[in-house]
Short mmCIF file of C-alpha atoms and ligand atoms in Angstrom, two decimals:
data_model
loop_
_atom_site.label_atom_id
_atom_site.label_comp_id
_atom_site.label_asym_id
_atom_site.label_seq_id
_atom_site.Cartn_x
_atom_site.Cartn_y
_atom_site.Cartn_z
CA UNK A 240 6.42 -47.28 56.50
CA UNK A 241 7.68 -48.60 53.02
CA UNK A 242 9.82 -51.33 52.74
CA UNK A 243 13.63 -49.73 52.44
CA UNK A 244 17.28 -51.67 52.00
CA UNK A 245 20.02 -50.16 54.00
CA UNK A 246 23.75 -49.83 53.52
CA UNK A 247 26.51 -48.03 55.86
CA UNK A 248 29.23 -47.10 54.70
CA UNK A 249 32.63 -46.55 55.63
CA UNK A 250 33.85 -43.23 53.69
CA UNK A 251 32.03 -40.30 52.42
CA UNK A 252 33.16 -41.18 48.70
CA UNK A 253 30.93 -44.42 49.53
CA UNK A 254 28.43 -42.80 51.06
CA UNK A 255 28.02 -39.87 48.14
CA UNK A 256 28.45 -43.10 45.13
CA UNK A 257 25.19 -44.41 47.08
CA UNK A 258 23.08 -41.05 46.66
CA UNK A 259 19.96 -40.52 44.47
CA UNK A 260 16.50 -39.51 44.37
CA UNK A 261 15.11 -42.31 45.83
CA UNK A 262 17.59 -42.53 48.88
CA UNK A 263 18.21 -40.44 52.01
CA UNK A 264 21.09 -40.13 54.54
CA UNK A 265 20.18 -41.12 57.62
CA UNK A 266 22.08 -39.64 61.26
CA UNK A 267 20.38 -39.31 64.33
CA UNK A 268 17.32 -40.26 62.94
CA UNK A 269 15.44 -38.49 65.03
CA UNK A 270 13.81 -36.88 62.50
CA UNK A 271 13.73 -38.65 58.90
CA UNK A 272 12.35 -42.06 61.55
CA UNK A 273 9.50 -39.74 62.28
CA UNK A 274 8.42 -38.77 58.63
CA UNK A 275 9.38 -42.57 57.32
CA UNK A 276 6.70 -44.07 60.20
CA UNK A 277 4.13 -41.30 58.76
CA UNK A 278 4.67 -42.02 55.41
CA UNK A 279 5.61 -38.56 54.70
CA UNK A 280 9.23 -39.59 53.48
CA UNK A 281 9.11 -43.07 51.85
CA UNK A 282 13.29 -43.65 50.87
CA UNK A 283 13.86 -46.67 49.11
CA UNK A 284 17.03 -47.22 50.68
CA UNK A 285 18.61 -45.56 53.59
CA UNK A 286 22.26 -44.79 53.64
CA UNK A 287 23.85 -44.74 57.63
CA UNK A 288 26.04 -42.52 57.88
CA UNK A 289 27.15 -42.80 61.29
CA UNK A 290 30.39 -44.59 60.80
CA UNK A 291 31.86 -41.80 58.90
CA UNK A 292 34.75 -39.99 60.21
CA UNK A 293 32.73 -36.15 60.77
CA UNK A 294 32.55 -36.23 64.47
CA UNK A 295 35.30 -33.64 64.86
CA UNK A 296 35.15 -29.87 66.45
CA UNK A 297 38.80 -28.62 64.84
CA UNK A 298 40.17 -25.48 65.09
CA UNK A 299 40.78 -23.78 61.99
CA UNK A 300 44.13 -22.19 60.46
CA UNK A 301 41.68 -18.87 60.37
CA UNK A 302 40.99 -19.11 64.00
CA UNK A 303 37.51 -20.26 63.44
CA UNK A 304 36.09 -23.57 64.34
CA UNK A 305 35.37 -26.28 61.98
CA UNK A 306 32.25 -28.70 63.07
CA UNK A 307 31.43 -32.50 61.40
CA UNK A 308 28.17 -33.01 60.48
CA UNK A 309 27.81 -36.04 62.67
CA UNK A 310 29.22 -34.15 66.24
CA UNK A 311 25.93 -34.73 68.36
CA UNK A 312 23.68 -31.64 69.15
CA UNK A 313 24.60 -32.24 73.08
CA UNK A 314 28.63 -32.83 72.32
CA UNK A 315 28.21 -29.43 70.25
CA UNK A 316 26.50 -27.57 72.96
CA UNK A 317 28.84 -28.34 75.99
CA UNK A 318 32.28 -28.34 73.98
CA UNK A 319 34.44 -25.75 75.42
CA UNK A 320 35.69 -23.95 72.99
CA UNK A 321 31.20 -23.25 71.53
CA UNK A 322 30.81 -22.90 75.51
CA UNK A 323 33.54 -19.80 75.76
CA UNK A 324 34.03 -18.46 72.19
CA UNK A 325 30.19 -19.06 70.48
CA UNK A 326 27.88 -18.82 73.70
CA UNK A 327 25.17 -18.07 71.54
CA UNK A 328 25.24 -21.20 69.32
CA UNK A 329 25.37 -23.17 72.53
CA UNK A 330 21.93 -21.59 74.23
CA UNK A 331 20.15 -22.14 70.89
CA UNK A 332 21.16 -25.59 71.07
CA UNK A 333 20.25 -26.74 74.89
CA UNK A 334 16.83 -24.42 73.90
CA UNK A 335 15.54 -27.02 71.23
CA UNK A 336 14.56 -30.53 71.79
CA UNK A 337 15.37 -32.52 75.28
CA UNK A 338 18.39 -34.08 76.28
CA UNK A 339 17.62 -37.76 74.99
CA UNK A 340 17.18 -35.53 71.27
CA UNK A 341 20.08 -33.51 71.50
CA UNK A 342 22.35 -36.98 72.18
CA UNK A 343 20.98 -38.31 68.91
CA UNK A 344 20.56 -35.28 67.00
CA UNK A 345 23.38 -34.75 64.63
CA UNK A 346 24.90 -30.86 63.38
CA UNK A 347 24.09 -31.99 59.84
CA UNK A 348 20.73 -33.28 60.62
CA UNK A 349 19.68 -30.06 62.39
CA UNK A 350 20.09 -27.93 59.25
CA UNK A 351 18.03 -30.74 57.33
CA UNK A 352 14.92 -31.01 59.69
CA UNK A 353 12.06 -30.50 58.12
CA UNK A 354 8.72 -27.98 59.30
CA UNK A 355 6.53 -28.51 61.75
CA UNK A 356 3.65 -27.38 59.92
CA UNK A 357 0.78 -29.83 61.28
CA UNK A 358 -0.53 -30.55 57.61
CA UNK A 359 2.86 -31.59 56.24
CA UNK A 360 2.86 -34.12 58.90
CA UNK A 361 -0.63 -35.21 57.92
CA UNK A 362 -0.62 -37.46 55.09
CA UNK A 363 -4.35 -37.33 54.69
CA UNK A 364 -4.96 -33.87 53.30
CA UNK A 365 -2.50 -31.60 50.35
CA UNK A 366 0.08 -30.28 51.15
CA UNK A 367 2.31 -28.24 48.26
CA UNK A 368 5.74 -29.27 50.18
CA UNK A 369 4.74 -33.11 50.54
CA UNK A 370 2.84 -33.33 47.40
CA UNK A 371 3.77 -30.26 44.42
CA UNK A 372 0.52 -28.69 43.46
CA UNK A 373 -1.39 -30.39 45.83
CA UNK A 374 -2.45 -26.92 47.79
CA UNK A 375 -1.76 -25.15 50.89
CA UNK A 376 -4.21 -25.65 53.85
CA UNK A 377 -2.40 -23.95 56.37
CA UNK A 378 -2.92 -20.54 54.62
CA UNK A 379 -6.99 -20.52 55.43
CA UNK A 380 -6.56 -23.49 58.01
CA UNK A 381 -5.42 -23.51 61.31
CA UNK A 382 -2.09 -21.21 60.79
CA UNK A 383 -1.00 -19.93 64.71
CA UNK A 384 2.79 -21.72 64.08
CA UNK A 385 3.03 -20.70 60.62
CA UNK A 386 5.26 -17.76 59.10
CA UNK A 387 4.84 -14.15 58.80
CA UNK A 388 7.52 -13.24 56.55
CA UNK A 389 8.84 -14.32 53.52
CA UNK A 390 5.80 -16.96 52.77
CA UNK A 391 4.31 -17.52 49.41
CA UNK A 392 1.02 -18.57 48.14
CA UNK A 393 2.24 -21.96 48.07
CA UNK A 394 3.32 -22.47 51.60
CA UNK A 395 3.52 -20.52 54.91
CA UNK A 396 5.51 -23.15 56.62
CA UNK A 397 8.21 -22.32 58.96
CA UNK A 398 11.69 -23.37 59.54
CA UNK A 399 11.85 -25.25 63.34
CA UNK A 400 15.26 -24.96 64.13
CA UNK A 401 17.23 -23.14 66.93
CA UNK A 402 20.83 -23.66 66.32
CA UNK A 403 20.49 -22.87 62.60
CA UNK A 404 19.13 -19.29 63.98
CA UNK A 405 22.46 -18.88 65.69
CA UNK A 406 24.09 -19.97 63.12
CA UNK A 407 22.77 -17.79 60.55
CA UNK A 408 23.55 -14.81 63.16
CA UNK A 409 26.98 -15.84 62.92
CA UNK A 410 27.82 -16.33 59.54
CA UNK A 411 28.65 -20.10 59.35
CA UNK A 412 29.76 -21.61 56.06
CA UNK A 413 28.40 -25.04 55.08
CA UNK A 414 30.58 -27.57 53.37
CA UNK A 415 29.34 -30.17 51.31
CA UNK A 416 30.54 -33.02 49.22
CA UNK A 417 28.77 -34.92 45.88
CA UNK A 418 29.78 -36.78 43.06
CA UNK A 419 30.40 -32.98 41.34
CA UNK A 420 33.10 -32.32 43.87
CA UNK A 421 33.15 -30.54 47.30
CA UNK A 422 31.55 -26.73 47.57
CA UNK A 423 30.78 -24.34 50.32
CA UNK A 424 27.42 -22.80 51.02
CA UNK A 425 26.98 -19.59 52.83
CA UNK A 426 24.46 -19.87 55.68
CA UNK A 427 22.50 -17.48 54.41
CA UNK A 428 22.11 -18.88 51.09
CA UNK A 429 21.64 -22.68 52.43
CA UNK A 430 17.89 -22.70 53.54
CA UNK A 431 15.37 -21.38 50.29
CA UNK A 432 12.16 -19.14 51.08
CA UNK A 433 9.08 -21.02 49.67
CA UNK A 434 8.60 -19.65 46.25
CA UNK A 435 6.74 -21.90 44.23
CA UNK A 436 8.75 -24.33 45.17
CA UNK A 437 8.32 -25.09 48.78
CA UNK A 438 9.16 -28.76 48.05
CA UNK A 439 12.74 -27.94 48.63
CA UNK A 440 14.03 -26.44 51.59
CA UNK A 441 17.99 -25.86 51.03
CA UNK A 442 20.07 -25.55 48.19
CA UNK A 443 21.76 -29.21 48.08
CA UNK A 444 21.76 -31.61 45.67
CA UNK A 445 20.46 -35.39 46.24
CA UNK A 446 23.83 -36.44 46.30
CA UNK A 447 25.26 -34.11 48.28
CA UNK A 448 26.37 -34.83 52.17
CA UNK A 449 26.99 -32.18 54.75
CA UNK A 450 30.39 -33.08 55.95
CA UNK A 451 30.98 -29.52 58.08
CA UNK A 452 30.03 -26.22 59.56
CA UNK A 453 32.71 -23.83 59.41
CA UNK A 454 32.69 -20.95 61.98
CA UNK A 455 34.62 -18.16 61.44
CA UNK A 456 36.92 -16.42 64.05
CA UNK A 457 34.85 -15.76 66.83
CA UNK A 458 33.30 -12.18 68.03
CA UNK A 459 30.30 -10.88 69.61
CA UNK A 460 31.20 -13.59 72.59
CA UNK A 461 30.63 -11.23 75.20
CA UNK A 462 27.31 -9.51 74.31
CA UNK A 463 24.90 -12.17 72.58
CA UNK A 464 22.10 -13.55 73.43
CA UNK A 465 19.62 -16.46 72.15
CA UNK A 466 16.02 -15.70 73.41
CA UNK A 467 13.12 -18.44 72.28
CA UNK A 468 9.41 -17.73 72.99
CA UNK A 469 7.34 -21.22 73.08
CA UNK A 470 3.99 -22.34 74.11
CA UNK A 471 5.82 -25.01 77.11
CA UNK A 472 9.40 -24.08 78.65
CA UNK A 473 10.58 -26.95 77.11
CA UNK A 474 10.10 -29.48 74.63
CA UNK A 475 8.50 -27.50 71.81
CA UNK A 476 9.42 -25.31 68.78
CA UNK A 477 10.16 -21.79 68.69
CA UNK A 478 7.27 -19.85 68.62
CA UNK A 479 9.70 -16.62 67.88
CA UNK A 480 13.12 -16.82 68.69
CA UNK A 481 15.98 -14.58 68.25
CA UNK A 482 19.85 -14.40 68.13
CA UNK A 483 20.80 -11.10 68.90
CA UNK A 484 25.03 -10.24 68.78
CA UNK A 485 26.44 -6.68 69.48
CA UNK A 486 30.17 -5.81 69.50
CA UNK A 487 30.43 -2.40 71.62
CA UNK A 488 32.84 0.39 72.00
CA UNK A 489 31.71 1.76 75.04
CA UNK A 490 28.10 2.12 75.10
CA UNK A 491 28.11 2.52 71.14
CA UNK A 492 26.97 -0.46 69.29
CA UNK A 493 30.16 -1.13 66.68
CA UNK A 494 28.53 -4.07 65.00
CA UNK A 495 25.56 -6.16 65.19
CA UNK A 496 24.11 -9.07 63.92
CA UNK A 497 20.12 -10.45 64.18
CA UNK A 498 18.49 -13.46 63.29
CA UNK A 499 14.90 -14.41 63.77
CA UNK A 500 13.01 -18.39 63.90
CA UNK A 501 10.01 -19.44 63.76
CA UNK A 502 8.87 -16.98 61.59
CA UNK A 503 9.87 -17.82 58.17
CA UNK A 504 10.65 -20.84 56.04
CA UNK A 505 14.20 -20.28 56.76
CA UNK A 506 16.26 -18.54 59.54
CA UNK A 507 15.54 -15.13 59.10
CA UNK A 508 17.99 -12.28 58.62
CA UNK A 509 18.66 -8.54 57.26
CA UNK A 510 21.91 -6.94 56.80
CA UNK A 511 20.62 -3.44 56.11
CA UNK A 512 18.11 -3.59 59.56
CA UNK A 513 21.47 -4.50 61.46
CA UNK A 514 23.49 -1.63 60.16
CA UNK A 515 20.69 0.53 61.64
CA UNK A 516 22.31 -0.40 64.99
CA UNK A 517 25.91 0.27 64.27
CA UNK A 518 27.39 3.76 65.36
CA UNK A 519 24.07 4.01 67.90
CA UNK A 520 23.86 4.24 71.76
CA UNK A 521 22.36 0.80 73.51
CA UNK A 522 18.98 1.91 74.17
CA UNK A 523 15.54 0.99 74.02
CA UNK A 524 14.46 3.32 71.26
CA UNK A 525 17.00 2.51 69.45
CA UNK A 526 16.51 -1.59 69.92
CA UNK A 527 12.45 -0.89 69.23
CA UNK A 528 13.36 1.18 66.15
CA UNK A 529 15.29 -1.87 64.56
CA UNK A 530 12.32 -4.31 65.67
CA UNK A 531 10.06 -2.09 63.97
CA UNK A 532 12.45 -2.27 61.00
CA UNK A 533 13.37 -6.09 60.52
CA UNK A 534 9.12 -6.45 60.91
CA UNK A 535 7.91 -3.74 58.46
CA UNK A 536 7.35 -6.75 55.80
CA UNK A 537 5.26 -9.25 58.35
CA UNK A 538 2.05 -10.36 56.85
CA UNK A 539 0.13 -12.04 59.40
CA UNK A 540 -2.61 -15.15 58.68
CA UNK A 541 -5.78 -14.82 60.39
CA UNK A 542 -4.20 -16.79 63.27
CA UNK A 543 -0.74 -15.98 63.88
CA UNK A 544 -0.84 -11.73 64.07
CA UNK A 545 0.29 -12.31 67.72
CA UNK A 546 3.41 -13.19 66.49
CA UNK A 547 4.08 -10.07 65.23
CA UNK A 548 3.86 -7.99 68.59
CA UNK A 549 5.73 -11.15 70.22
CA UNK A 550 8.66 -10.65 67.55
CA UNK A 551 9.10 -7.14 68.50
CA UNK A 552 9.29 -7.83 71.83
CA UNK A 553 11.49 -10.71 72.11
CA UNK A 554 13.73 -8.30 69.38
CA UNK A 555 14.23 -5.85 71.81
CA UNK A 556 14.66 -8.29 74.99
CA UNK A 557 17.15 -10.38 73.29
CA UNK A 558 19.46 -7.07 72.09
CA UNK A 559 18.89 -5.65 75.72
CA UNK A 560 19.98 -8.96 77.15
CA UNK A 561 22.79 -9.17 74.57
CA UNK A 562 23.77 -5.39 75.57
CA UNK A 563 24.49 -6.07 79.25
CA UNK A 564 26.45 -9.61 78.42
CA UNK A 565 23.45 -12.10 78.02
CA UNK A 566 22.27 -12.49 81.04
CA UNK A 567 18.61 -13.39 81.24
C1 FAD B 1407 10.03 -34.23 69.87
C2 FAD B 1407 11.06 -33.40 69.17
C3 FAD B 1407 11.30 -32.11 69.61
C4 FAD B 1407 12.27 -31.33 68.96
N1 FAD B 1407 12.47 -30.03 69.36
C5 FAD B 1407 13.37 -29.26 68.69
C6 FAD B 1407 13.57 -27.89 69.06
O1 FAD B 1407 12.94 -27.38 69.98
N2 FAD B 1407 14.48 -27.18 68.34
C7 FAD B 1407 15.20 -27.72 67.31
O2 FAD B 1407 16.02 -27.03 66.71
N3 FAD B 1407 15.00 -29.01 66.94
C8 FAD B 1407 14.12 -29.77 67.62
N4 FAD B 1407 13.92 -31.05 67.22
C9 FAD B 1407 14.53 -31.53 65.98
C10 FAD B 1407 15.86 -32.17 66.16
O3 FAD B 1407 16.80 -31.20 66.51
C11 FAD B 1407 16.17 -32.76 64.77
O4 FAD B 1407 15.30 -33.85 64.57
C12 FAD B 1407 17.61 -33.21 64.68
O5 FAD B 1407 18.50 -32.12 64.81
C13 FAD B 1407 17.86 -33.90 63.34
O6 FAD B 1407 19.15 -34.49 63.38
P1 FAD B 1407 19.32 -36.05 63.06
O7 FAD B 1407 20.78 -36.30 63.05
O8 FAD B 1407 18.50 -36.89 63.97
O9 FAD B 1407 18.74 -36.07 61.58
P2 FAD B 1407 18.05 -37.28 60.79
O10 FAD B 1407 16.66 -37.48 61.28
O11 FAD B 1407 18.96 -38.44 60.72
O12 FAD B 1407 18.02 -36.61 59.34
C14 FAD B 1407 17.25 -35.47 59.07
C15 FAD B 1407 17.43 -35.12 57.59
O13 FAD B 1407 18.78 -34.72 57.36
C16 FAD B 1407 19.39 -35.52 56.35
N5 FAD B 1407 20.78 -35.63 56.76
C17 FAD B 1407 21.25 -35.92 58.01
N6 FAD B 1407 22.57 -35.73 58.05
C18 FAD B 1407 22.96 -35.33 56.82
C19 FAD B 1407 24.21 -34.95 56.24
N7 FAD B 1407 25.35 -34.94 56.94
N8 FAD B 1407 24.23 -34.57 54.94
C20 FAD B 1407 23.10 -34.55 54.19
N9 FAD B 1407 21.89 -34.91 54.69
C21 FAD B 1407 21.82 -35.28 55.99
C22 FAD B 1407 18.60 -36.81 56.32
O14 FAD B 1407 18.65 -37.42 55.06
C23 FAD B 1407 17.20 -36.30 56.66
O15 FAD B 1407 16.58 -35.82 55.48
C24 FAD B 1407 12.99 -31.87 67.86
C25 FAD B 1407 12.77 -33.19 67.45
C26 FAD B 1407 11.81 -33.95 68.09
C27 FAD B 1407 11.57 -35.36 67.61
#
């Protein structure tokens, strides 16, 4: 670990005035600790922003919820109103990490996790993310974790989080602050697919903080469902995972939304693959037809094809599931 100074301050106009290049934010810590002990982030100076005042769940004028970026991953999970009007966003939490994580983890710090690609966390070989134009091992290496959609020659990382697959199903908003001024970020627009750029994994700026996660007015509370495929029942990444939502009239699917993890460098989503659902009966062949759909672009690495099959399945579980009110 490098040697870093450290500052904590009171306000987010502090907090923002003390952002650059060479310095991170630092919340739960439960990941940037990780990457600083590995040498894989090296901040010069580490900004705490744990005495800031974003530990709020409000509701909003809209009838949505507003969440600070510091409210814990557990406090998120269990509050009542996620518990009875966003059920989904609470399973993908209490799916990822352990308990002892999700007390530390913060919302803000979720979004901003980085892969779990093995070779990004080892310093000794390239890696295009760590190091620009270093090179990609993972895409003729050992690739069973990595993505099969949306990857480019540079990097077939994927994105590790759960709640930012709910979230994406959802449609949160992300609001952020710099020394430009405050802006909001759709969800789908915050996390970046590789490119040739797979050093950057989300549209902020070095100065900007995450201050909230808007959710608008709740739906789809009675028929979602957040199913995650790993290689241990708990404790590790999503192998696939998948937030499936219906509204129904009936047994006619009025709207739908589906988002996938583990697959892709960022939570995984299309609009025109949901539509497919809307106006259609809850079946199988219907829920197998839109699997078939949102996977018609998968490009599997010589190690990871399982995940394909897997995806499909857990697709059509999770809407089936979702269908008859989540249960599991
Ligand atoms: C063993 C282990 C298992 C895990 N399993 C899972 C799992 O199954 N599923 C899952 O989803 N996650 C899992 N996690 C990841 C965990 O959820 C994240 O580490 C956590 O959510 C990060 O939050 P944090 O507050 O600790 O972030 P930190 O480590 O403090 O920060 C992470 C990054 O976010 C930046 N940051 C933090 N807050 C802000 C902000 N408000 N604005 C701007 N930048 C900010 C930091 O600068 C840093 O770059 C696991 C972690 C571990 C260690």
């Amino acid at each position: 670990m490098n040697p870093f100074s450290y500052s904590k301050p009171e306000d987010v106009s502090q907090a923002i005035n003390l952002a650059g290049p060479a310095s991170r934010f630092i919340a739960g810590g439960t990941n940037l600790l990780d990457l600083m002990k590995e040498n894989i982030a090296r901040p010069e100076h580490l900004i705490d922003i744990t005495g800031l005042p974003l530990k709020e769940v409000r509701e909003t004028g809209s009838g949505g919820l507003m969440i600070g970026a510091l409210v814990s991953n557990a406090d998120l999970a269990w509050h009542p109103l996620i518990e009875q009007r966003y059920p989904l966003l609470s399973q993908a939490i209490l799916a990822g990490a352990s308990p002892q994580l999700r007390n530390m983890a913060s919302t803000g710090g979720n979004l901003l996790q980085r892969t779990r690609c093995y070779y990004f966390y080892d310093a000794s070989v390239p890696c295009n993310k760590r190091e620009p134009g270093s090179g990609c091992p993972a895409k003729d290496g050992l690739n069973r974790i990595h993505a099969i959609l949306g990857a480019s020659a540079e990097c077939v990382a994927t994105h590790p989080s759960d709640m930012c697959v709910a979230l994406a199903a959802l449609e949160a908003v992300v609001h952020v602050e710099g020394r430009a001024g405050k802006r909001t970020i759709e969800f789908a627009d915050f996390h970046r697919l590789p490119e040739d750029t797979p050093q950057r994994d989300n549209q902020l700026a070095d100065d900007e903080l995450i201050t909230a996660i808007e959710l608008p007015p709740a739906r789809f509370t009675r028929h979602s469902h957040y199913l995650k495929i790993r290689d241990r029942a708990s404790y590790a990444f999503a192998l696939v995972s998948v937030a499936a939502a219906l509204e129904l009239d009936g047994d006619v699917v009025s709207d739908a939304r589906l988002a996938l993890g583990g697959v892709a460098h960022k939570p995984w989503r299309d609009k025109a693959v949901e539509q497919l659902l809307v106006g259609k009966p809850v079946s199988r062949e219907n829920f197998v037809a839109v699997a078939d759909a949102m996977l018609r672009d998968a490009q599997p690495l010589a190690h990871n094809a399982f995940k394909i099959k897997l995806a499909r399945r857990a697709i059509v579980r999770a809407l089936s599931d979702a269908a008859v009110g989540g249960q599991s």
